[in-house]
Structures are given as C-alpha cells and as structure tokens.
Amino acid sequence: MASILRYCVAMPKKQCKTGTGSLDLAYITPNLIVCSMPTSDVIKGWYRIWLKDLLEFLHQKHNSAWHIWNFQAEPTGYGDHEVFGKVDHFPFPDHNPPPFEMLPQIVCSIESHLIQNKNNVAILHCKAGKGRSGTVACAYLIMKFKMTFDQATQVFTNSRMRSAFGEGVSINSQRRYLRYTHDYVHVLNQQYKPIDVEIDAIKIYGHLYEDIDLKIAKYTKGGCVISDLYQFSQNDVVDRTSAVLVFKPQRLIVLPADICVMTQRTKVVGGKLPIIHSSAYMWFNVFFETYGSIEGFDFCQINGRIEVPWKEMDGYKGTSKRGSELFEKIEVYWHVTKGSLQLN
C-alpha cells in the first residue's frame, strides 16, 4: 500500500529504478540529483521517500561522496544527525522563488563540493522535488554550464518529468527568477547588488471589481518567511475609473530587493461566511526590473516599472488556479532611493 501511495504522489515525475523498487529521484547531470523530501517519519513514509532507502541507494551508488541541499522552510522529514551532518540548508517558502541573492550562494556551495572530487554528487530536495529544487538545479546549469534559460529549463524538464506532465519549473515567479539568472550570467557577467526603491504607485487595469484587496510583502528571516510590508486600503486609491484603479501608499514605502505583490477578492456567502473568490500573487526583483530591458541594462535608470497580466500571475500553490479574473493587468512603479547603491 505504501509503495502505491508513493507512486501516486510522484506520478508526474520520473522515477529512478533500484534493485528493490523505485525512488522519486532523478539525475539532472551525472553529479546533480533532485529528489522529493526524504523522511524518517512513519506517517510521511507512506507517501514520501524513506530516508533509509535513499541513504542505502546513495551508499551503493556513490559511497560517501554525496552531500544534501535542503530548501524546505517548512519542517523537514529528518534531522541533520540522521544524514551524518552531510546537509546544507537554504530554506525558502514553498511555491515561491528564493531571494535572488541566495541563488549564487547556493550554486557556489554546490560547486565547492563537486569540484573537490569528480565522483562527488549533490542531492537537492524540497518537498516535492520540483519547483524549489528545480529552480536551483536550473540556476546551477545556467551558472556552471552557461546554458540559456530555455536550455536549462528543458534539461530539467526532460530529466525530471514524465512526458505530457508539463514543465519541471512551472511557477511563473520562479521562471522569472531564472530569466534573471540568465541575464546575471550572460549579460551582467555575474554582477549584482541589491538596491532599495521607494514605491510610487500600483495601477490595476481592466478591473472587473472595485473591492480588490492589494498588498505587498517581502522576505524576512533570511528568506524563510514572507511578511506583509503594506496593506493598501480604499484610502490609498487616488484615481478610480472604469479602466484603471490607481493605488498610492499614504506613507513612504521602501521596497527591498525582492518583492511580492498579492491580490485577492473575498465575498461573503449567506451573509456570514467569507470565502476567497480570487487570489493571485507575483514576485519580482527590483534590480533586474529597474535596470534591465529588452535593449539591455542601463544603470543610469532611476525609475522602474513592471507589468504583469492576470494570466501570468501565480495562483493557488503557484498554479494557474487563480479563481475568476480580477483584472487585465497590474503595473507597479517605483524610483531608486538616493542612498541606494547602483552599478556604474
């Protein structure tokens, strides 16, 4: 029964055959492995990889030349001592990209292990071994092998996913951060410095409802937690027409490097029960969106803007399940703070 449950949970992803069965695990390169969360918990073991099975596989295939990278911000399925301390933690929340600054740090950590010995292998996991692990795996392919965004995401999809089950990295915000990684490597020669900006306005075009909840959030605790930065209210609406809603915060809002814009509409059923009618979010990095454009990067820019259509927002758990359409597109405007560091 447990093997059937594990197979059903892992079904969209390719399995690695072992002598006694299969593991929810895939080789992206001969030295880079992605898997779902291993666990020593009796209950979770019914539908996740048993830690003892993973360790047995690694010892048989790679002796002691392995090391694990864990990206779970939520509780994990094992203790560090159960893998002999051979694990590094770079936690960030499920269904979201990591803070951009974290990606080069992770890749550097992985590469420092792999270059020590040609037989060394790196095992990357989150919970499902897809979105977060896939984002890091693709970033590694881009930074290490100078792959393009398209090449890296295709290699990961071909290696990790069964045919007809979609992209390996499918969440729009995670894919946006991989495009940033492409520019970081292929355009900027791996130059990046976080900047702070002040928000000017958020414009919602083609809105179908007046009562849209809007807020912006940021990472705290090193990327482990998403915390509200500002909740807009109707008092922040400075222009309201049939075509556009314009929000301007009533106080100065300084945005850090990575920002999440969240939209939602709640309706009351039966006069008492509030239910979520629609919900969507998107992450972006102000450095890349301020200085980057189709024509290239211009570090003299002091104003920034991002435009995202409703259909490219992330929905429930990063899927396309956003509920009924709330608007046609959303635009965010900001300017670089005077004291913020810029590249010249």
mmCIF file of C-alpha atoms in Angstrom:
data_model
loop_
_atom_site.group_PDB
_atom_site.id
_atom_site.type_symbol
_atom_site.label_atom_id
_atom_site.label_comp_id
_atom_site.label_asym_id
_atom_site.label_seq_id
_atom_site.Cartn_x
_atom_site.Cartn_y
_atom_site.Cartn_z
ATOM 1 C CA MET A 1 0.000 0.000 0.000
ATOM 2 C CA ALA A 2 2.773 2.476 0.915
ATOM 3 C CA SER A 3 4.550 1.872 -2.399
ATOM 4 C CA ILE A 4 1.294 2.565 -4.269
ATOM 5 C CA LEU A 5 0.794 5.857 -2.391
ATOM 6 C CA ARG A 6 4.384 6.926 -3.082
ATOM 7 C CA TYR A 7 3.923 6.095 -6.770
ATOM 8 C CA CYS A 8 0.703 8.139 -6.985
ATOM 9 C CA VAL A 9 2.286 11.173 -5.268
ATOM 10 C CA ALA A 10 5.343 11.001 -7.522
ATOM 11 C CA MET A 11 3.489 10.039 -10.721
ATOM 12 C CA PRO A 12 4.096 13.267 -12.730
ATOM 13 C CA LYS A 13 7.837 12.843 -12.140
ATOM 14 C CA LYS A 14 10.241 10.244 -13.450
ATOM 15 C CA GLN A 15 11.350 7.539 -11.035
ATOM 16 C CA CYS A 16 14.789 6.067 -10.531
ATOM 17 C CA LYS A 17 14.748 2.275 -10.617
ATOM 18 C CA THR A 18 16.601 0.456 -7.853
ATOM 19 C CA GLY A 19 17.203 -3.201 -7.209
ATOM 20 C CA THR A 20 14.142 -3.432 -4.965
ATOM 21 C CA GLY A 21 11.794 -0.823 -6.458
ATOM 22 C CA SER A 22 11.990 2.845 -7.392
ATOM 23 C CA LEU A 23 12.741 6.212 -5.797
ATOM 24 C CA ASP A 24 11.262 9.639 -6.530
ATOM 25 C CA LEU A 25 14.666 10.790 -7.728
ATOM 26 C CA ALA A 26 16.254 11.945 -10.977
ATOM 27 C CA TYR A 27 19.769 12.644 -12.256
ATOM 28 C CA ILE A 28 19.863 16.091 -13.891
ATOM 29 C CA THR A 29 23.571 15.598 -14.620
ATOM 30 C CA PRO A 30 25.760 12.661 -13.562
ATOM 31 C CA ASN A 31 26.686 14.675 -10.436
ATOM 32 C CA LEU A 32 23.447 16.565 -9.749
ATOM 33 C CA ILE A 33 20.444 14.725 -8.299
ATOM 34 C CA VAL A 34 16.980 16.069 -7.467
ATOM 35 C CA CYS A 35 14.559 14.173 -5.251
ATOM 36 C CA SER A 36 11.463 14.714 -3.162
ATOM 37 C CA MET A 37 11.665 15.105 0.601
ATOM 38 C CA PRO A 38 13.201 12.068 2.310
ATOM 39 C CA THR A 39 11.711 11.236 5.666
ATOM 40 C CA SER A 40 12.171 9.019 8.687
ATOM 41 C CA ASP A 41 8.651 9.802 9.894
ATOM 42 C CA VAL A 42 6.380 6.736 9.915
ATOM 43 C CA ILE A 43 3.323 8.577 8.578
ATOM 44 C CA LYS A 44 5.121 10.626 5.914
ATOM 45 C CA GLY A 45 6.969 7.494 4.859
ATOM 46 C CA TRP A 46 3.728 6.191 3.391
ATOM 47 C CA TYR A 47 3.910 8.764 0.582
ATOM 48 C CA ARG A 48 7.471 10.164 0.648
ATOM 49 C CA ILE A 49 10.901 8.628 0.153
ATOM 50 C CA TRP A 50 12.062 6.626 3.146
ATOM 51 C CA LEU A 51 15.300 8.188 4.308
ATOM 52 C CA LYS A 52 16.852 4.776 4.873
ATOM 53 C CA ASP A 53 16.081 3.805 1.252
ATOM 54 C CA LEU A 54 17.693 6.993 -0.062
ATOM 55 C CA LEU A 55 20.797 6.553 2.096
ATOM 56 C CA GLU A 56 21.135 2.928 1.034
ATOM 57 C CA PHE A 57 20.880 3.984 -2.617
ATOM 58 C CA LEU A 58 23.473 6.752 -2.181
ATOM 59 C CA HIS A 59 25.936 4.487 -0.366
ATOM 60 C CA GLN A 60 25.606 1.794 -3.030
ATOM 61 C CA LYS A 61 25.935 4.184 -5.973
ATOM 62 C CA HIS A 62 28.226 6.886 -4.607
ATOM 63 C CA ASN A 63 29.809 5.535 -1.418
ATOM 64 C CA SER A 64 30.353 8.584 0.847
ATOM 65 C CA ALA A 65 30.829 11.128 -1.951
ATOM 66 C CA TRP A 66 27.355 12.656 -1.547
ATOM 67 C CA HIS A 67 26.029 15.775 0.144
ATOM 68 C CA ILE A 68 22.455 17.052 0.516
ATOM 69 C CA TRP A 69 20.996 20.540 -0.027
ATOM 70 C CA ASN A 70 17.640 21.099 1.679
ATOM 71 C CA PHE A 71 15.448 24.040 0.576
ATOM 72 C CA GLN A 72 12.497 23.483 2.899
ATOM 73 C CA ALA A 73 11.392 26.407 5.056
ATOM 74 C CA GLU A 74 8.656 24.168 6.459
ATOM 75 C CA PRO A 75 9.514 21.330 8.883
ATOM 76 C CA THR A 76 11.654 18.700 7.192
ATOM 77 C CA GLY A 77 11.312 14.936 7.430
ATOM 78 C CA TYR A 78 14.594 14.149 9.162
ATOM 79 C CA GLY A 79 17.253 15.516 11.472
ATOM 80 C CA ASP A 80 20.730 16.540 10.339
ATOM 81 C CA HIS A 81 22.236 13.805 12.501
ATOM 82 C CA GLU A 82 20.297 11.186 10.518
ATOM 83 C CA VAL A 83 22.316 12.089 7.404
ATOM 84 C CA PHE A 84 25.569 12.331 9.381
ATOM 85 C CA GLY A 85 25.558 16.122 9.161
ATOM 86 C CA LYS A 86 26.038 15.920 5.381
ATOM 87 C CA VAL A 87 23.411 18.566 4.619
ATOM 88 C CA ASP A 88 23.306 22.303 3.929
ATOM 89 C CA HIS A 89 20.118 24.311 4.486
ATOM 90 C CA PHE A 90 18.992 27.176 2.235
ATOM 91 C CA PRO A 91 15.322 27.449 3.224
ATOM 92 C CA PHE A 92 12.694 29.454 1.354
ATOM 93 C CA PRO A 93 8.882 29.059 1.254
ATOM 94 C CA ASP A 94 7.146 26.523 -0.974
ATOM 95 C CA HIS A 95 5.680 27.750 -4.311
ATOM 96 C CA ASN A 96 7.944 30.824 -4.331
ATOM 97 C CA PRO A 97 11.335 31.808 -5.772
ATOM 98 C CA PRO A 98 14.256 32.315 -3.383
ATOM 99 C CA PRO A 99 15.594 35.805 -2.719
ATOM 100 C CA PHE A 100 17.746 36.358 -5.801
ATOM 101 C CA GLU A 101 20.873 36.935 -3.727
ATOM 102 C CA MET A 102 20.504 33.402 -2.372
ATOM 103 C CA LEU A 103 20.793 31.694 -5.779
ATOM 104 C CA PRO A 104 24.505 32.429 -6.417
ATOM 105 C CA GLN A 105 25.233 31.458 -2.814
ATOM 106 C CA ILE A 106 23.574 28.060 -3.263
ATOM 107 C CA VAL A 107 25.270 27.402 -6.601
ATOM 108 C CA CYS A 108 28.663 28.349 -5.126
ATOM 109 C CA SER A 109 28.044 25.975 -2.220
ATOM 110 C CA ILE A 110 27.136 23.107 -4.563
ATOM 111 C CA GLU A 111 30.083 23.739 -6.850
ATOM 112 C CA SER A 112 32.543 23.881 -3.951
ATOM 113 C CA HIS A 113 31.522 20.308 -3.095
ATOM 114 C CA LEU A 114 31.531 18.981 -6.649
ATOM 115 C CA ILE A 115 34.954 20.338 -7.634
ATOM 116 C CA GLN A 116 36.655 18.566 -4.726
ATOM 117 C CA ASN A 117 36.337 15.203 -6.456
ATOM 118 C CA LYS A 118 34.969 14.169 -9.850
ATOM 119 C CA ASN A 119 32.937 11.435 -8.115
ATOM 120 C CA ASN A 120 31.154 13.805 -5.722
ATOM 121 C CA VAL A 121 27.398 14.214 -6.143
ATOM 122 C CA ALA A 122 24.944 16.827 -4.899
ATOM 123 C CA ILE A 123 21.402 15.889 -3.882
ATOM 124 C CA LEU A 124 18.864 18.740 -3.987
ATOM 125 C CA HIS A 125 15.454 18.436 -2.391
ATOM 126 C CA CYS A 126 12.490 20.473 -1.256
ATOM 127 C CA LYS A 127 9.132 18.814 -0.571
ATOM 128 C CA ALA A 128 8.071 17.508 -3.985
ATOM 129 C CA GLY A 129 11.486 17.823 -5.612
ATOM 130 C CA LYS A 130 10.181 20.033 -8.407
ATOM 131 C CA GLY A 131 9.696 23.800 -8.014
ATOM 132 C CA ARG A 132 12.282 24.931 -5.482
ATOM 133 C CA SER A 133 14.779 22.173 -6.287
ATOM 134 C CA GLY A 134 14.159 22.695 -9.995
ATOM 135 C CA THR A 135 14.783 26.432 -9.700
ATOM 136 C CA VAL A 136 18.135 25.793 -8.034
ATOM 137 C CA ALA A 137 19.055 22.987 -10.457
ATOM 138 C CA CYS A 138 18.322 25.240 -13.447
ATOM 139 C CA ALA A 139 20.269 28.117 -11.864
ATOM 140 C CA TYR A 140 23.197 25.734 -11.446
ATOM 141 C CA LEU A 141 23.015 24.696 -15.127
ATOM 142 C CA ILE A 142 22.938 28.346 -16.200
ATOM 143 C CA MET A 143 25.820 29.445 -13.955
ATOM 144 C CA LYS A 144 28.020 26.354 -14.292
ATOM 145 C CA PHE A 145 27.498 25.361 -17.927
ATOM 146 C CA LYS A 146 26.435 28.767 -19.283
ATOM 147 C CA MET A 147 23.149 27.346 -20.503
ATOM 148 C CA THR A 148 20.386 29.700 -21.560
ATOM 149 C CA PHE A 149 17.099 29.898 -19.709
ATOM 150 C CA ASP A 150 15.412 27.741 -22.362
ATOM 151 C CA GLN A 151 18.181 25.148 -22.372
ATOM 152 C CA ALA A 152 18.334 24.793 -18.582
ATOM 153 C CA THR A 153 14.579 24.528 -18.052
ATOM 154 C CA GLN A 154 14.300 21.996 -20.883
ATOM 155 C CA VAL A 155 17.120 19.842 -19.486
ATOM 156 C CA PHE A 156 15.431 19.810 -16.086
ATOM 157 C CA THR A 157 12.004 19.029 -17.523
ATOM 158 C CA ASN A 158 13.356 16.203 -19.692
ATOM 159 C CA SER A 159 15.274 14.723 -16.764
ATOM 160 C CA ARG A 160 12.661 15.102 -14.031
ATOM 161 C CA MET A 161 9.192 14.959 -15.609
ATOM 162 C CA ARG A 162 7.249 12.299 -17.421
ATOM 163 C CA SER A 163 6.126 13.320 -20.895
ATOM 164 C CA ALA A 164 2.793 15.195 -21.087
ATOM 165 C CA PHE A 165 3.030 16.323 -17.437
ATOM 166 C CA GLY A 166 4.227 19.846 -18.174
ATOM 167 C CA GLU A 167 7.250 21.896 -17.214
ATOM 168 C CA GLY A 168 9.543 20.910 -14.368
ATOM 169 C CA VAL A 169 9.663 24.523 -13.170
ATOM 170 C CA SER A 170 6.156 25.780 -13.868
ATOM 171 C CA ILE A 171 5.567 28.616 -11.374
ATOM 172 C CA ASN A 172 5.761 31.956 -13.189
ATOM 173 C CA SER A 173 7.681 33.775 -10.439
ATOM 174 C CA GLN A 174 10.281 31.000 -10.251
ATOM 175 C CA ARG A 175 10.672 31.130 -14.030
ATOM 176 C CA ARG A 176 11.029 34.943 -13.827
ATOM 177 C CA TYR A 177 13.919 34.498 -11.380
ATOM 178 C CA LEU A 178 15.574 32.018 -13.744
ATOM 179 C CA ARG A 179 15.375 34.629 -16.501
ATOM 180 C CA TYR A 180 17.098 36.990 -14.076
ATOM 181 C CA THR A 181 19.747 34.286 -13.629
ATOM 182 C CA HIS A 182 20.186 34.083 -17.395
ATOM 183 C CA ASP A 183 20.821 37.847 -17.513
ATOM 184 C CA TYR A 184 23.064 37.644 -14.449
ATOM 185 C CA VAL A 185 25.326 35.189 -16.274
ATOM 186 C CA HIS A 186 25.029 36.083 -19.954
ATOM 187 C CA VAL A 187 24.646 39.885 -19.768
ATOM 188 C CA LEU A 188 25.965 41.103 -16.408
ATOM 189 C CA ASN A 189 28.991 38.817 -16.026
ATOM 190 C CA GLN A 190 27.590 37.826 -12.619
ATOM 191 C CA GLN A 191 27.391 41.359 -11.257
ATOM 192 C CA TYR A 192 24.549 42.006 -8.837
ATOM 193 C CA LYS A 193 23.998 44.391 -5.947
ATOM 194 C CA PRO A 194 20.671 44.673 -4.110
ATOM 195 C CA ILE A 195 19.065 48.095 -4.259
ATOM 196 C CA ASP A 196 16.290 49.752 -2.281
ATOM 197 C CA VAL A 197 13.496 51.618 -4.015
ATOM 198 C CA GLU A 198 10.505 53.694 -2.952
ATOM 199 C CA ILE A 199 7.139 52.690 -4.340
ATOM 200 C CA ASP A 200 5.284 55.358 -6.327
ATOM 201 C CA ALA A 201 2.062 53.679 -7.417
ATOM 202 C CA ILE A 202 0.342 50.441 -8.355
ATOM 203 C CA LYS A 203 -2.114 50.535 -11.248
ATOM 204 C CA ILE A 204 -4.711 47.855 -11.898
ATOM 205 C CA TYR A 205 -6.092 47.953 -15.436
ATOM 206 C CA GLY A 206 -9.294 46.398 -16.695
ATOM 207 C CA HIS A 207 -10.554 45.663 -13.189
ATOM 208 C CA LEU A 208 -13.805 43.758 -13.017
ATOM 209 C CA TYR A 209 -14.412 44.526 -9.331
ATOM 210 C CA GLU A 210 -13.950 47.579 -7.124
ATOM 211 C CA ASP A 211 -13.211 45.698 -3.900
ATOM 212 C CA ILE A 212 -9.837 44.162 -4.743
ATOM 213 C CA ASP A 213 -7.529 43.595 -1.778
ATOM 214 C CA LEU A 214 -3.962 44.609 -2.568
ATOM 215 C CA LYS A 215 -0.820 44.249 -0.502
ATOM 216 C CA ILE A 216 2.935 43.980 -0.882
ATOM 217 C CA ALA A 217 5.158 41.595 1.061
ATOM 218 C CA LYS A 218 8.833 40.852 1.488
ATOM 219 C CA TYR A 219 11.141 38.138 2.755
ATOM 220 C CA THR A 220 12.264 38.176 6.376
ATOM 221 C CA LYS A 221 14.446 35.871 8.451
ATOM 222 C CA GLY A 222 16.883 35.342 5.609
ATOM 223 C CA GLY A 223 14.210 34.278 3.137
ATOM 224 C CA CYS A 224 12.416 31.781 5.389
ATOM 225 C CA VAL A 225 9.308 33.874 5.998
ATOM 226 C CA ILE A 226 7.074 36.076 3.842
ATOM 227 C CA SER A 227 5.941 39.116 5.833
ATOM 228 C CA ASP A 228 3.443 41.822 4.914
ATOM 229 C CA LEU A 229 5.048 45.153 4.116
ATOM 230 C CA TYR A 230 1.979 47.263 3.335
ATOM 231 C CA GLN A 231 -1.759 46.600 3.084
ATOM 232 C CA PHE A 232 -3.460 49.041 0.726
ATOM 233 C CA SER A 233 -6.890 50.379 1.648
ATOM 234 C CA GLN A 234 -9.554 52.344 -0.192
ATOM 235 C CA ASN A 235 -7.924 55.487 1.226
ATOM 236 C CA ASP A 236 -4.908 54.699 -0.958
ATOM 237 C CA VAL A 237 -6.985 54.822 -4.164
ATOM 238 C CA VAL A 238 -6.161 58.167 -5.815
ATOM 239 C CA ASP A 239 -7.822 57.516 -9.158
ATOM 240 C CA ARG A 240 -10.775 55.302 -9.945
ATOM 241 C CA THR A 241 -12.254 54.953 -13.429
ATOM 242 C CA SER A 242 -13.821 52.098 -15.352
ATOM 243 C CA ALA A 243 -10.413 51.487 -16.952
ATOM 244 C CA VAL A 244 -7.972 51.736 -14.051
ATOM 245 C CA LEU A 245 -7.553 51.758 -10.286
ATOM 246 C CA VAL A 246 -4.522 53.717 -9.068
ATOM 247 C CA PHE A 247 -3.148 52.996 -5.590
ATOM 248 C CA LYS A 248 -0.618 55.252 -3.889
ATOM 249 C CA PRO A 249 0.502 54.476 -0.323
ATOM 250 C CA GLN A 250 -0.233 57.144 2.241
ATOM 251 C CA ARG A 251 3.237 56.814 3.714
ATOM 252 C CA LEU A 252 6.741 56.255 2.392
ATOM 253 C CA ILE A 253 7.284 52.603 1.489
ATOM 254 C CA VAL A 254 10.852 51.436 0.861
ATOM 255 C CA LEU A 255 10.936 48.181 -1.061
ATOM 256 C CA PRO A 256 13.821 45.740 -0.530
ATOM 257 C CA ALA A 257 15.406 43.731 -3.346
ATOM 258 C CA ASP A 258 12.687 41.083 -3.688
ATOM 259 C CA ILE A 259 9.014 41.990 -3.576
ATOM 260 C CA CYS A 260 5.737 40.084 -3.703
ATOM 261 C CA VAL A 261 2.533 41.763 -4.862
ATOM 262 C CA MET A 262 -0.615 39.965 -3.700
ATOM 263 C CA THR A 263 -4.157 40.499 -4.942
ATOM 264 C CA GLN A 264 -7.319 38.923 -3.607
ATOM 265 C CA ARG A 265 -11.066 39.313 -3.534
ATOM 266 C CA THR A 266 -13.240 37.855 -0.784
ATOM 267 C CA LYS A 267 -17.008 37.578 -0.921
ATOM 268 C CA VAL A 268 -19.459 36.781 1.861
ATOM 269 C CA VAL A 269 -21.801 33.829 1.432
ATOM 270 C CA GLY A 270 -25.052 33.667 3.360
ATOM 271 C CA GLY A 271 -24.322 36.996 4.993
ATOM 272 C CA LYS A 272 -21.722 35.475 7.312
ATOM 273 C CA LEU A 273 -19.194 33.153 5.693
ATOM 274 C CA PRO A 274 -16.315 34.885 3.859
ATOM 275 C CA ILE A 275 -14.754 32.842 1.065
ATOM 276 C CA ILE A 276 -11.899 33.663 -1.281
ATOM 277 C CA HIS A 277 -13.303 34.476 -4.706
ATOM 278 C CA SER A 278 -9.947 35.018 -6.425
ATOM 279 C CA SER A 279 -6.315 35.169 -5.333
ATOM 280 C CA ALA A 280 -3.031 35.724 -7.182
ATOM 281 C CA TYR A 281 0.498 36.893 -6.479
ATOM 282 C CA MET A 282 3.803 37.575 -8.212
ATOM 283 C CA TRP A 283 7.442 38.070 -7.152
ATOM 284 C CA PHE A 284 9.979 40.339 -8.810
ATOM 285 C CA ASN A 285 13.457 41.712 -8.123
ATOM 286 C CA VAL A 286 13.817 45.486 -8.318
ATOM 287 C CA PHE A 287 17.460 45.438 -9.514
ATOM 288 C CA PHE A 288 16.637 43.496 -12.688
ATOM 289 C CA GLU A 289 13.331 45.250 -13.310
ATOM 290 C CA THR A 290 14.846 48.725 -12.808
ATOM 291 C CA TYR A 291 17.979 48.398 -14.903
ATOM 292 C CA GLY A 292 17.057 45.656 -17.366
ATOM 293 C CA SER A 293 15.097 45.919 -20.598
ATOM 294 C CA ILE A 294 14.821 44.218 -23.974
ATOM 295 C CA GLU A 295 17.599 46.511 -25.224
ATOM 296 C CA GLY A 296 19.962 45.599 -22.361
ATOM 297 C CA PHE A 297 20.889 47.059 -18.980
ATOM 298 C CA ASP A 298 21.018 50.786 -18.243
ATOM 299 C CA PHE A 299 22.455 51.609 -14.825
ATOM 300 C CA CYS A 300 21.592 55.284 -15.176
ATOM 301 C CA GLN A 301 17.921 54.462 -14.672
ATOM 302 C CA ILE A 302 16.343 55.801 -11.507
ATOM 303 C CA ASN A 303 12.742 54.771 -12.226
ATOM 304 C CA GLY A 304 11.411 51.260 -12.520
ATOM 305 C CA ARG A 305 8.232 49.539 -13.626
ATOM 306 C CA ILE A 306 6.910 46.006 -14.014
ATOM 307 C CA GLU A 307 3.758 44.939 -15.848
ATOM 308 C CA VAL A 308 2.187 41.514 -15.341
ATOM 309 C CA PRO A 309 -1.064 40.291 -16.960
ATOM 310 C CA TRP A 310 -3.590 38.463 -14.780
ATOM 311 C CA LYS A 311 -2.932 35.232 -16.677
ATOM 312 C CA GLU A 312 0.769 35.380 -15.728
ATOM 313 C CA MET A 313 0.142 35.830 -12.004
ATOM 314 C CA ASP A 314 0.693 32.839 -9.715
ATOM 315 C CA GLY A 315 -2.412 31.246 -8.255
ATOM 316 C CA TYR A 316 -3.081 28.678 -5.548
ATOM 317 C CA LYS A 317 0.199 26.963 -4.639
ATOM 318 C CA GLY A 318 1.819 28.575 -7.667
ATOM 319 C CA THR A 319 -0.625 27.025 -10.141
ATOM 320 C CA SER A 320 -2.924 28.721 -12.650
ATOM 321 C CA LYS A 321 -5.845 28.297 -10.211
ATOM 322 C CA ARG A 322 -6.402 31.965 -9.501
ATOM 323 C CA GLY A 323 -10.199 31.991 -9.408
ATOM 324 C CA SER A 324 -12.255 34.368 -11.527
ATOM 325 C CA GLU A 325 -10.280 37.040 -13.335
ATOM 326 C CA LEU A 326 -9.984 40.208 -11.263
ATOM 327 C CA PHE A 327 -8.265 42.453 -13.781
ATOM 328 C CA GLU A 328 -6.485 42.555 -17.125
ATOM 329 C CA LYS A 329 -3.024 43.524 -15.836
ATOM 330 C CA ILE A 330 -1.205 45.107 -12.924
ATOM 331 C CA GLU A 331 1.636 47.639 -13.074
ATOM 332 C CA VAL A 332 3.991 48.612 -10.238
ATOM 333 C CA TYR A 333 6.014 51.866 -10.324
ATOM 334 C CA TRP A 334 8.962 52.905 -8.145
ATOM 335 C CA HIS A 335 12.123 55.011 -8.035
ATOM 336 C CA VAL A 336 15.596 54.205 -6.704
ATOM 337 C CA THR A 337 16.370 55.745 -3.318
ATOM 338 C CA LYS A 338 19.172 58.303 -3.233
ATOM 339 C CA GLY A 339 21.250 56.299 -0.781
ATOM 340 C CA SER A 340 20.857 53.021 -2.658
ATOM 341 C CA LEU A 341 23.940 51.505 -4.233
ATOM 342 C CA GLN A 342 23.975 51.491 -8.035
ATOM 343 C CA LEU A 343 26.323 49.909 -10.558
ATOM 344 C CA ASN A 344 28.128 52.282 -12.867
#
